[in-house]
Coordinates of C-alpha atoms in Angstrom, one line a residue:
A1 CA 24.0 -11.3 21.6
L2 CA 25.2 -15.3 21.0
L3 CA 23.7 -14.7 17.5
S4 CA 26.5 -11.7 16.7
G5 CA 29.4 -13.1 18.3
S6 CA 31.9 -16.0 17.6
C7 CA 31.2 -19.1 14.8
E8 CA 31.9 -21.0 18.0
S9 CA 28.9 -19.7 19.9
V10 CA 26.5 -18.9 16.9
R11 CA 27.2 -23.0 16.1
A12 CA 26.0 -23.4 19.9
V13 CA 22.5 -21.4 19.4
L14 CA 22.1 -22.8 16.3
D15 CA 22.9 -26.5 17.8
T16 CA 20.0 -26.1 21.0
G17 CA 17.5 -26.1 17.8
L18 CA 16.9 -21.9 18.6
A19 CA 16.6 -21.7 15.1
R20 CA 13.4 -23.9 14.3
L21 CA 11.9 -21.9 17.0
L22 CA 12.3 -18.5 14.4
P23 CA 9.4 -19.2 11.9
P24 CA 6.7 -19.4 14.0
L25 CA 7.9 -16.2 16.0
L26 CA 8.3 -14.4 12.9
E27 CA 5.0 -15.4 11.8
G28 CA 3.2 -14.2 15.1
P29 CA 0.8 -12.0 15.9
N30 CA 2.6 -9.9 17.9
A31 CA 4.4 -7.1 16.0
A32 CA 7.6 -6.7 18.5
T33 CA 7.6 -10.7 18.5
R34 CA 8.5 -10.7 14.7
G35 CA 10.6 -7.6 14.4
E36 CA 12.7 -9.0 17.6
A37 CA 13.1 -12.3 15.0
C38 CA 13.5 -10.5 11.9
G39 CA 16.7 -8.4 14.3
A40 CA 18.0 -12.1 15.1
V41 CA 17.9 -13.7 12.1
A42 CA 20.0 -10.1 10.6
S43 CA 22.4 -10.8 13.8
L44 CA 22.8 -14.5 11.3
A45 CA 23.6 -13.0 8.7
A46 CA 25.7 -10.7 9.9
G47 CA 28.5 -12.8 9.8
A48 CA 30.8 -15.3 8.6
P49 CA 30.4 -16.1 5.4
S50 CA 29.7 -19.8 6.2
R51 CA 27.0 -18.5 9.0
I52 CA 25.4 -17.3 5.2
E53 CA 25.3 -19.7 3.6
W54 CA 23.6 -21.4 6.0
L55 CA 21.1 -18.8 6.3
M56 CA 20.8 -18.9 2.6
G57 CA 19.4 -23.0 2.8
T58 CA 16.8 -22.1 5.5
P59 CA 13.4 -20.4 5.1
L60 CA 14.2 -18.3 7.8
V61 CA 15.4 -15.5 4.4
S62 CA 11.3 -15.9 2.8
L63 CA 9.7 -15.9 6.4
V64 CA 11.7 -12.4 6.3
V65 CA 10.6 -11.5 2.9
Q66 CA 7.1 -11.6 3.6
R67 CA 7.1 -9.4 6.4
L68 CA 9.6 -7.4 4.4
T69 CA 6.8 -7.1 2.1
V70 CA 3.7 -6.7 4.5
D71 CA 4.0 -5.6 7.9
E72 CA 4.2 -2.5 10.3
F73 CA 7.2 -0.2 9.5
G74 CA 9.1 -1.3 12.1
V75 CA 9.0 -4.7 11.2
K76 CA 10.5 -4.1 7.9
R77 CA 12.4 -2.0 8.9
Q78 CA 14.0 -5.5 11.0
A79 CA 14.1 -7.0 7.7
L80 CA 15.3 -4.7 5.8
G81 CA 18.5 -5.3 8.3
V82 CA 18.4 -9.1 7.0
V83 CA 18.5 -8.2 3.4
A84 CA 20.9 -5.3 3.5
N85 CA 23.3 -7.8 5.6
V86 CA 23.0 -10.0 2.9
L87 CA 24.2 -7.6 0.1
Q88 CA 26.3 -6.1 2.1
A89 CA 28.4 -9.7 2.6
F90 CA 28.2 -9.2 -1.2
Q91 CA 29.9 -6.5 -1.6
A92 CA 32.5 -7.7 0.5
D93 CA 33.5 -10.3 -0.9
P94 CA 32.0 -9.5 -4.3
R95 CA 32.3 -14.1 -6.1
P96 CA 30.5 -16.0 -8.3
S97 CA 28.7 -17.9 -4.4
T98 CA 28.4 -14.5 -2.7
A99 CA 26.4 -13.5 -5.6
G100 CA 24.6 -16.1 -5.7
W101 CA 23.1 -14.9 -2.3
A102 CA 21.4 -11.7 -4.2
A103 CA 20.8 -13.8 -7.1
S104 CA 18.2 -16.1 -4.4
L105 CA 17.1 -12.7 -2.5
V106 CA 15.8 -12.1 -6.7
Y107 CA 14.9 -14.6 -7.9
E108 CA 13.5 -17.0 -5.5
H109 CA 12.4 -14.5 -3.2
G110 CA 11.2 -11.1 -4.7
A111 CA 13.2 -9.4 -2.5
V112 CA 13.4 -6.5 -5.4
A113 CA 10.2 -4.9 -4.5
P114 CA 9.7 -4.8 -1.4
L115 CA 13.0 -3.3 -0.6
V116 CA 12.4 -0.8 -3.9
A117 CA 9.2 -0.1 -1.5
L118 CA 11.9 1.5 1.5
L119 CA 13.6 4.2 -1.3
D120 CA 10.1 6.9 -0.3
V121 CA 10.1 6.0 3.3
H122 CA 11.0 9.6 6.1
D123 CA 13.4 8.0 7.9
A124 CA 16.4 8.7 6.8
D125 CA 18.4 6.1 8.5
V126 CA 16.1 3.1 6.5
L127 CA 15.9 5.6 2.8
R128 CA 19.8 4.9 3.8
V129 CA 20.8 1.1 4.2
A130 CA 17.5 0.5 1.2
L131 CA 19.6 2.4 -1.1
H132 CA 23.1 0.5 0.0
A133 CA 21.1 -2.9 0.0
S134 CA 19.1 -1.6 -3.3
G135 CA 22.7 -0.5 -4.9
G136 CA 24.2 -4.7 -3.4
V137 CA 21.5 -5.6 -5.5
L138 CA 22.2 -4.3 -8.7
A139 CA 26.2 -4.7 -8.0
A140 CA 25.5 -8.0 -7.7
G141 CA 23.3 -8.5 -10.7
E142 CA 26.7 -6.6 -13.1
Q143 CA 29.0 -9.2 -11.1
L144 CA 26.6 -12.0 -13.0
A145 CA 27.1 -10.2 -16.0
R146 CA 30.2 -10.5 -16.0
G147 CA 30.7 -14.1 -14.4
S148 CA 28.4 -15.2 -17.7
R149 CA 29.3 -17.3 -21.0
G150 CA 31.6 -14.8 -22.6
G151 CA 31.3 -11.5 -20.0
V152 CA 28.5 -10.0 -21.9
C153 CA 25.3 -10.8 -20.7
S154 CA 23.7 -7.9 -20.0
N155 CA 22.8 -6.8 -15.9
P156 CA 19.6 -9.0 -14.9
F157 CA 18.5 -7.0 -11.7
T158 CA 18.5 -3.7 -13.9
L159 CA 14.8 -5.3 -15.3
P160 CA 13.2 -6.1 -11.5
F161 CA 15.0 -3.1 -10.2
A162 CA 13.3 -0.7 -12.8
E163 CA 9.9 -2.4 -13.0
A164 CA 9.4 -2.2 -9.0
F165 CA 9.8 1.5 -9.9
G166 CA 13.0 2.1 -9.1
V167 CA 14.0 4.5 -11.1
E168 CA 11.9 6.6 -10.6
K169 CA 12.0 6.4 -7.1
L170 CA 16.1 7.4 -7.7
E171 CA 15.6 10.0 -10.2
E172 CA 13.3 11.9 -6.9
L173 CA 15.7 10.3 -4.2
Q174 CA 18.1 12.9 -6.5
Q175 CA 16.4 16.5 -4.8
H176 CA 16.6 14.5 -1.4
P177 CA 17.2 17.0 1.4
N178 CA 19.6 15.5 2.8
P179 CA 22.9 15.8 0.0
A180 CA 24.1 12.0 1.0
V181 CA 20.7 10.4 -0.4
G182 CA 20.5 12.8 -2.9
R183 CA 24.8 11.6 -4.9
R184 CA 23.7 7.7 -3.3
A185 CA 20.2 7.9 -6.6
A186 CA 22.5 9.5 -8.6
A187 CA 25.4 7.3 -8.6
L188 CA 23.1 4.7 -8.6
L189 CA 21.6 5.3 -11.8
D190 CA 25.0 6.6 -13.3
R191 CA 26.3 3.1 -13.1
Y192 CA 23.6 1.0 -13.5
F193 CA 21.1 3.3 -15.8
G194 CA 23.3 4.0 -18.7
G195 CA 24.5 7.9 -16.9
V196 CA 27.5 8.8 -17.5
G197 CA 28.0 10.5 -13.4
D198 CA 31.0 8.7 -11.2
A199 CA 29.8 6.4 -8.7
M200 CA 30.8 5.8 -5.6
D201 CA 33.6 2.7 -5.1
A202 CA 32.6 0.0 -2.2
S203 CA 34.7 2.0 0.7
E204 CA 32.7 5.1 -0.3
D205 CA 29.9 3.4 0.1
A206 CA 30.2 1.7 3.0
A207 CA 30.9 5.1 4.9
A208 CA 28.0 6.8 3.6
A209 CA 25.7 4.9 5.1
D210 CA 25.1 5.6 8.6
G211 CA 23.1 3.9 11.1
C212 CA 25.8 1.0 10.8
A213 CA 28.2 -0.6 13.1
F214 CA 31.2 -2.5 12.4
T215 CA 32.4 -6.0 13.1
G216 CA 34.3 -8.3 12.0
G217 CA 34.6 -10.1 8.5
G218 CA 35.0 -13.4 10.1
E219 CA 37.8 -16.0 7.6
G220 CA 40.2 -13.9 7.9
R221 CA 38.3 -11.2 5.8
E222 CA 38.4 -7.4 6.7
P223 CA 35.6 -5.6 8.8
R224 CA 32.0 -4.6 7.0
A225 CA 29.5 -2.5 7.5
V226 CA 26.6 -4.6 9.5
Y227 CA 22.8 -3.1 9.5
V228 CA 21.5 -2.8 13.1
F229 CA 18.2 -1.2 14.2

C-alpha cells in the first residue's frame, strides 16, 4: 500500500532500502514471491513521473521484463502491469522525456516481443492491458518520429512490433468475440500499419481499458489509468 501512496510515503519506503530487496525476490525460486515483487514494481510505475524516472534508472525494469519473457503466466500477468503503467504514463503526458521511457523498454530491455506474445492469451483482462500497452509502444514511436530532426522519420517501433508478429496477432484479434478487443486491434492496425480507419484517441483508449483502477497522476496532472491485477 505504501508503494502506491504519496510521494512522501514512497520516498520513505525507498529510503529504507526496500528497493534493494526486490531484485533477489524477482529472481527467487518461488513464483508467488516473484509475482508479488512484480506487483510492488508495478505500484512504483503507477506513480508520478519523478518516481518512474527513478525506476527506469534501476535494474528492476530489466528484471521485470525477464519475468514477462520467461515465467509462469501468473507472474507474467503482474510483470505486464509494470510495462503497461510505464507506457500509460507516457500516454497521459506525451512528450520526448516520457517517450524515452518507451524507447528504453524497447531497445534496452527488449519488452516488445514478450508484450506481443500476450496478445494471444485467453485471459480477457491480460489481453486488454496488453493491447493498451502495445498502443503505448506504437504511440511513443510516433512521438519520437515527430520529434526527430525535420520530423519526417518513420515510427521506429513498428518494425520490432512487426518482427514479433504483432501485426498478424492484431489481424487475428479483429475477429475476437469481445467487440471492444476487435475494435482496439483494428484501430491499432489502421493507425500504425497503413489502414484507413479511425483509431481511438487517448481518452477513448483509457476508457476502453478494463481491469484498471484510477489514481492521481501526480505532480498536478490529471488522473490516469493504472493497471493492477
